[in-house]
GROMACS .gro file of C-alpha atoms in nm:
model
  229
    1UNK     CA    1   1.388  -1.722  -1.905
    2UNK     CA    2   1.058  -1.554  -1.985
    3UNK     CA    3   0.774  -1.663  -1.760
    4UNK     CA    4   0.481  -1.851  -1.908
    5UNK     CA    5   0.118  -1.732  -1.884
    6UNK     CA    6   0.060  -2.001  -1.624
    7UNK     CA    7   0.352  -1.880  -1.416
    8UNK     CA    8   0.228  -1.522  -1.435
    9UNK     CA    9  -0.112  -1.638  -1.310
   10UNK     CA   10   0.056  -1.807  -1.014
   11UNK     CA   11   0.245  -1.486  -0.940
   12UNK     CA   12  -0.082  -1.290  -0.945
   13UNK     CA   13  -0.240  -1.550  -0.716
   14UNK     CA   14   0.048  -1.503  -0.472
   15UNK     CA   15  -0.007  -1.126  -0.475
   16UNK     CA   16  -0.377  -1.174  -0.404
   17UNK     CA   17  -0.294  -1.408  -0.117
   18UNK     CA   18  -0.059  -1.149   0.035
   19UNK     CA   19  -0.325  -0.878   0.005
   20UNK     CA   20  -0.592  -1.099   0.164
   21UNK     CA   21  -0.349  -1.182   0.447
   22UNK     CA   22  -0.309  -0.810   0.516
   23UNK     CA   23  -0.687  -0.759   0.523
   24UNK     CA   24  -0.755  -1.061   0.747
   25UNK     CA   25  -0.712  -0.880   1.083
   26UNK     CA   26  -1.000  -0.646   0.996
   27UNK     CA   27  -1.210  -0.934   0.862
   28UNK     CA   28  -1.147  -1.137   1.179
   29UNK     CA   29  -1.249  -0.839   1.392
   30UNK     CA   30  -1.579  -0.810   1.204
   31UNK     CA   31  -1.653  -1.174   1.286
   32UNK     CA   32  -1.520  -1.180   1.643
   33UNK     CA   33  -1.701  -0.868   1.765
   34UNK     CA   34  -2.056  -1.015   1.734
   35UNK     CA   35  -1.939  -1.337   1.904
   36UNK     CA   36  -1.820  -1.139   2.208
   37UNK     CA   37  -2.154  -0.959   2.232
   38UNK     CA   38  -2.346  -1.288   2.199
   39UNK     CA   39  -2.143  -1.447   2.480
   40UNK     CA   40  -2.213  -1.154   2.711
   41UNK     CA   41  -2.583  -1.151   2.619
   42UNK     CA   42  -2.612  -1.526   2.687
   43UNK     CA   43  -2.451  -1.481   3.029
   44UNK     CA   44  -2.701  -1.207   3.115
   45UNK     CA   45  -2.988  -1.417   2.980
   46UNK     CA   46  -2.890  -1.712   3.201
   47UNK     CA   47  -2.892  -1.486   3.506
   48UNK     CA   48  -3.232  -1.344   3.417
   49UNK     CA   49  -3.381  -1.691   3.357
   50UNK     CA   50  -3.245  -1.806   3.694
   51UNK     CA   51  -3.391  -1.505   3.872
   52UNK     CA   52  -3.718  -1.522   4.064
   53UNK     CA   53  -3.948  -1.401   3.928
   54UNK     CA   54  -3.840  -1.410   3.562
   55UNK     CA   55  -3.859  -1.077   3.380
   56UNK     CA   56  -4.003  -1.165   3.036
   57UNK     CA   57  -3.932  -0.819   2.892
   58UNK     CA   58  -3.565  -0.836   2.990
   59UNK     CA   59  -3.533  -1.187   2.845
   60UNK     CA   60  -3.692  -1.077   2.517
   61UNK     CA   61  -3.448  -0.787   2.500
   62UNK     CA   62  -3.149  -1.021   2.537
   63UNK     CA   63  -3.288  -1.266   2.280
   64UNK     CA   64  -3.338  -0.979   2.033
   65UNK     CA   65  -2.979  -0.867   2.091
   66UNK     CA   66  -2.849  -1.219   2.031
   67UNK     CA   67  -3.056  -1.251   1.714
   68UNK     CA   68  -2.920  -0.920   1.584
   69UNK     CA   69  -2.559  -1.015   1.653
   70UNK     CA   70  -2.600  -1.359   1.494
   71UNK     CA   71  -2.731  -1.186   1.181
   72UNK     CA   72  -2.425  -0.960   1.175
   73UNK     CA   73  -2.197  -1.262   1.218
   74UNK     CA   74  -2.367  -1.447   0.931
   75UNK     CA   75  -2.330  -1.137   0.714
   76UNK     CA   76  -1.959  -1.113   0.800
   77UNK     CA   77  -1.904  -1.480   0.714
   78UNK     CA   78  -2.091  -1.444   0.387
   79UNK     CA   79  -1.878  -1.141   0.301
   80UNK     CA   80  -1.581  -1.378   0.267
   81UNK     CA   81  -1.731  -1.477  -0.067
   82UNK     CA   82  -1.652  -1.124  -0.186
   83UNK     CA   83  -1.289  -1.232  -0.214
   84UNK     CA   84  -1.350  -1.526  -0.447
   85UNK     CA   85  -1.268  -1.438  -0.805
   86UNK     CA   86  -1.439  -1.752  -0.932
   87UNK     CA   87  -1.772  -1.641  -0.783
   88UNK     CA   88  -1.996  -1.421  -0.995
   89UNK     CA   89  -2.078  -1.114  -0.788
   90UNK     CA   90  -2.319  -0.826  -0.827
   91UNK     CA   91  -2.043  -0.578  -0.899
   92UNK     CA   92  -1.967  -0.271  -0.692
   93UNK     CA   93  -1.999   0.106  -0.718
   94UNK     CA   94  -1.692   0.326  -0.702
   95UNK     CA   95  -1.791   0.489  -0.374
   96UNK     CA   96  -1.863   0.152  -0.210
   97UNK     CA   97  -1.527   0.018  -0.331
   98UNK     CA   98  -1.343   0.312  -0.178
   99UNK     CA   99  -1.535   0.297   0.151
  100UNK     CA  100  -1.490  -0.081   0.194
  101UNK     CA  101  -1.118  -0.090   0.120
  102UNK     CA  102  -1.029   0.223   0.317
  103UNK     CA  103  -1.221   0.095   0.620
  104UNK     CA  104  -1.048  -0.244   0.593
  105UNK     CA  105  -0.697  -0.102   0.597
  106UNK     CA  106  -0.729   0.223   0.793
  107UNK     CA  107  -0.630   0.080   1.133
  108UNK     CA  108  -0.334  -0.114   0.994
  109UNK     CA  109  -0.201   0.188   0.809
  110UNK     CA  110  -0.258   0.415   1.110
  111UNK     CA  111  -0.031   0.186   1.314
  112UNK     CA  112   0.240   0.252   1.062
  113UNK     CA  113   0.182   0.627   1.070
  114UNK     CA  114   0.020   0.633   0.724
  115UNK     CA  115  -0.318   0.805   0.703
  116UNK     CA  116  -0.571   0.701   0.440
  117UNK     CA  117  -0.753   1.001   0.296
  118UNK     CA  118  -1.038   0.963   0.046
  119UNK     CA  119  -1.150   1.268  -0.149
  120UNK     CA  120  -1.493   1.389  -0.028
  121UNK     CA  121  -1.630   1.354  -0.382
  122UNK     CA  122  -1.599   0.975  -0.340
  123UNK     CA  123  -1.817   0.975  -0.027
  124UNK     CA  124  -2.163   0.917  -0.174
  125UNK     CA  125  -2.459   0.893   0.069
  126UNK     CA  126  -2.623   0.551   0.094
  127UNK     CA  127  -2.949   0.677  -0.051
  128UNK     CA  128  -2.766   0.802  -0.361
  129UNK     CA  129  -2.542   0.500  -0.423
  130UNK     CA  130  -2.812   0.326  -0.628
  131UNK     CA  131  -2.772   0.600  -0.888
  132UNK     CA  132  -2.404   0.515  -0.936
  133UNK     CA  133  -2.303   0.272  -1.210
  134UNK     CA  134  -2.202  -0.069  -1.081
  135UNK     CA  135  -1.874  -0.203  -1.209
  136UNK     CA  136  -1.865  -0.581  -1.264
  137UNK     CA  137  -1.615  -0.807  -1.087
  138UNK     CA  138  -1.619  -0.641  -0.748
  139UNK     CA  139  -1.371  -0.895  -0.607
  140UNK     CA  140  -1.111  -0.812  -0.873
  141UNK     CA  141  -1.148  -0.437  -0.816
  142UNK     CA  142  -1.113  -0.489  -0.441
  143UNK     CA  143  -0.784  -0.675  -0.488
  144UNK     CA  144  -0.658  -0.409  -0.728
  145UNK     CA  145  -0.750  -0.128  -0.489
  146UNK     CA  146  -0.569  -0.298  -0.201
  147UNK     CA  147  -0.278  -0.368  -0.434
  148UNK     CA  148  -0.241   0.002  -0.511
  149UNK     CA  149  -0.253   0.086  -0.140
  150UNK     CA  150  -0.001  -0.189  -0.064
  151UNK     CA  151   0.237  -0.070  -0.335
  152UNK     CA  152   0.247   0.285  -0.200
  153UNK     CA  153   0.256   0.164   0.161
  154UNK     CA  154   0.553  -0.066   0.095
  155UNK     CA  155   0.747   0.143  -0.155
  156UNK     CA  156   0.689   0.516  -0.102
  157UNK     CA  157   0.972   0.654   0.109
  158UNK     CA  158   0.852   0.823   0.428
  159UNK     CA  159   0.489   0.829   0.321
  160UNK     CA  160   0.268   0.995   0.581
  161UNK     CA  161  -0.060   0.965   0.394
  162UNK     CA  162  -0.213   0.805   0.089
  163UNK     CA  163  -0.483   1.005  -0.083
  164UNK     CA  164  -0.747   0.843  -0.303
  165UNK     CA  165  -0.901   1.066  -0.569
  166UNK     CA  166  -1.143   1.029  -0.857
  167UNK     CA  167  -0.972   1.052  -1.196
  168UNK     CA  168  -1.256   1.106  -1.437
  169UNK     CA  169  -1.576   0.901  -1.414
  170UNK     CA  170  -1.413   0.557  -1.445
  171UNK     CA  171  -1.075   0.569  -1.271
  172UNK     CA  172  -0.905   0.623  -0.938
  173UNK     CA  173  -0.573   0.781  -0.853
  174UNK     CA  174  -0.368   0.703  -0.542
  175UNK     CA  175  -0.106   0.954  -0.429
  176UNK     CA  176   0.153   0.902  -0.153
  177UNK     CA  177   0.210   1.220   0.046
  178UNK     CA  178   0.525   1.278   0.257
  179UNK     CA  179   0.513   1.256   0.634
  180UNK     CA  180   0.489   1.594   0.801
  181UNK     CA  181   0.796   1.708   0.998
  182UNK     CA  182   0.764   1.632   1.368
  183UNK     CA  183   0.499   1.363   1.319
  184UNK     CA  184   0.482   1.092   1.584
  185UNK     CA  185   0.704   0.790   1.529
  186UNK     CA  186   0.501   0.504   1.376
  187UNK     CA  187   0.508   0.138   1.476
  188UNK     CA  188   0.749   0.042   1.201
  189UNK     CA  189   0.670  -0.327   1.175
  190UNK     CA  190   0.291  -0.300   1.176
  191UNK     CA  191   0.142  -0.477   0.873
  192UNK     CA  192   0.450  -0.418   0.661
  193UNK     CA  193   0.552  -0.731   0.477
  194UNK     CA  194   0.909  -0.861   0.464
  195UNK     CA  195   1.089  -0.715   0.165
  196UNK     CA  196   1.050  -1.044  -0.021
  197UNK     CA  197   0.671  -1.003   0.003
  198UNK     CA  198   0.649  -0.629  -0.058
  199UNK     CA  199   0.408  -0.520  -0.330
  200UNK     CA  200   0.638  -0.371  -0.591
  201UNK     CA  201   0.557  -0.230  -0.936
  202UNK     CA  202   0.609  -0.568  -1.108
  203UNK     CA  203   0.377  -0.746  -0.864
  204UNK     CA  204   0.110  -0.478  -0.900
  205UNK     CA  205   0.130  -0.479  -1.279
  206UNK     CA  206   0.112  -0.858  -1.287
  207UNK     CA  207  -0.196  -0.851  -1.066
  208UNK     CA  208  -0.371  -0.597  -1.290
  209UNK     CA  209  -0.288  -0.778  -1.614
  210UNK     CA  210  -0.402  -1.112  -1.476
  211UNK     CA  211  -0.743  -0.964  -1.393
  212UNK     CA  212  -0.771  -0.763  -1.715
  213UNK     CA  213  -0.730  -0.408  -1.586
  214UNK     CA  214  -0.501  -0.126  -1.695
  215UNK     CA  215  -0.286   0.032  -1.428
  216UNK     CA  216  -0.021   0.303  -1.445
  217UNK     CA  217   0.252   0.348  -1.185
  218UNK     CA  218   0.407   0.693  -1.186
  219UNK     CA  219   0.658   0.739  -0.906
  220UNK     CA  220   0.464   0.782  -0.584
  221UNK     CA  221   0.124   0.763  -0.751
  222UNK     CA  222  -0.091   0.490  -0.905
  223UNK     CA  223  -0.384   0.520  -1.145
  224UNK     CA  224  -0.617   0.242  -1.250
  225UNK     CA  225  -0.932   0.224  -1.455
  226UNK     CA  226  -1.244   0.056  -1.318
  227UNK     CA  227  -1.322  -0.075  -1.667
  228UNK     CA  228  -1.157  -0.386  -1.804
  229UNK     CA  229  -0.953  -0.382  -2.122
   0.00000   0.00000   0.00000
């Protein structure tokens, strides 16, 4: 029986949930790291306040550290809104999209012996990123980017690296490269979903269509346009 539009939307929602689940370890780390620093700074501050005489300069230094880490924690919590499709966002540049998603998944893929390699042309300095065009719907593009990575991670046989390249001004291409002979044995179960939850071509295509993007799967490579339609 052919699935209804509503059913296809539920399928796409399930794919997004799986992708968010894979990214959660990195997101948790971004929120837990400032908390650890704050706890240590508070411990040191208590000792300094209890000391005789009190060193005002040292106390001010600890308070400034705590304030800085609380700001980072708030920023990390607010970044969770970046995953909400229903929220209107400010869009995202291509270089920022690549940097964010590669940084999110690099450690998980490294554990599985899969290196993430972004073409140097996609590494735009911060002071030049304002000159890049911003693509709308940053959350949708983030899910699609992670979907392409997940598809090649789950399905490419013996992939040792996934390379991300620019394909014209408005598209990205992902290419799975074979593992080099003699490479170290990976941790085979790290961040790889059970086969029932693997991102296959049908899941990836469903995700793209639900969000209004065109994607092409060609063997061990994926291409998608950053423009809708």
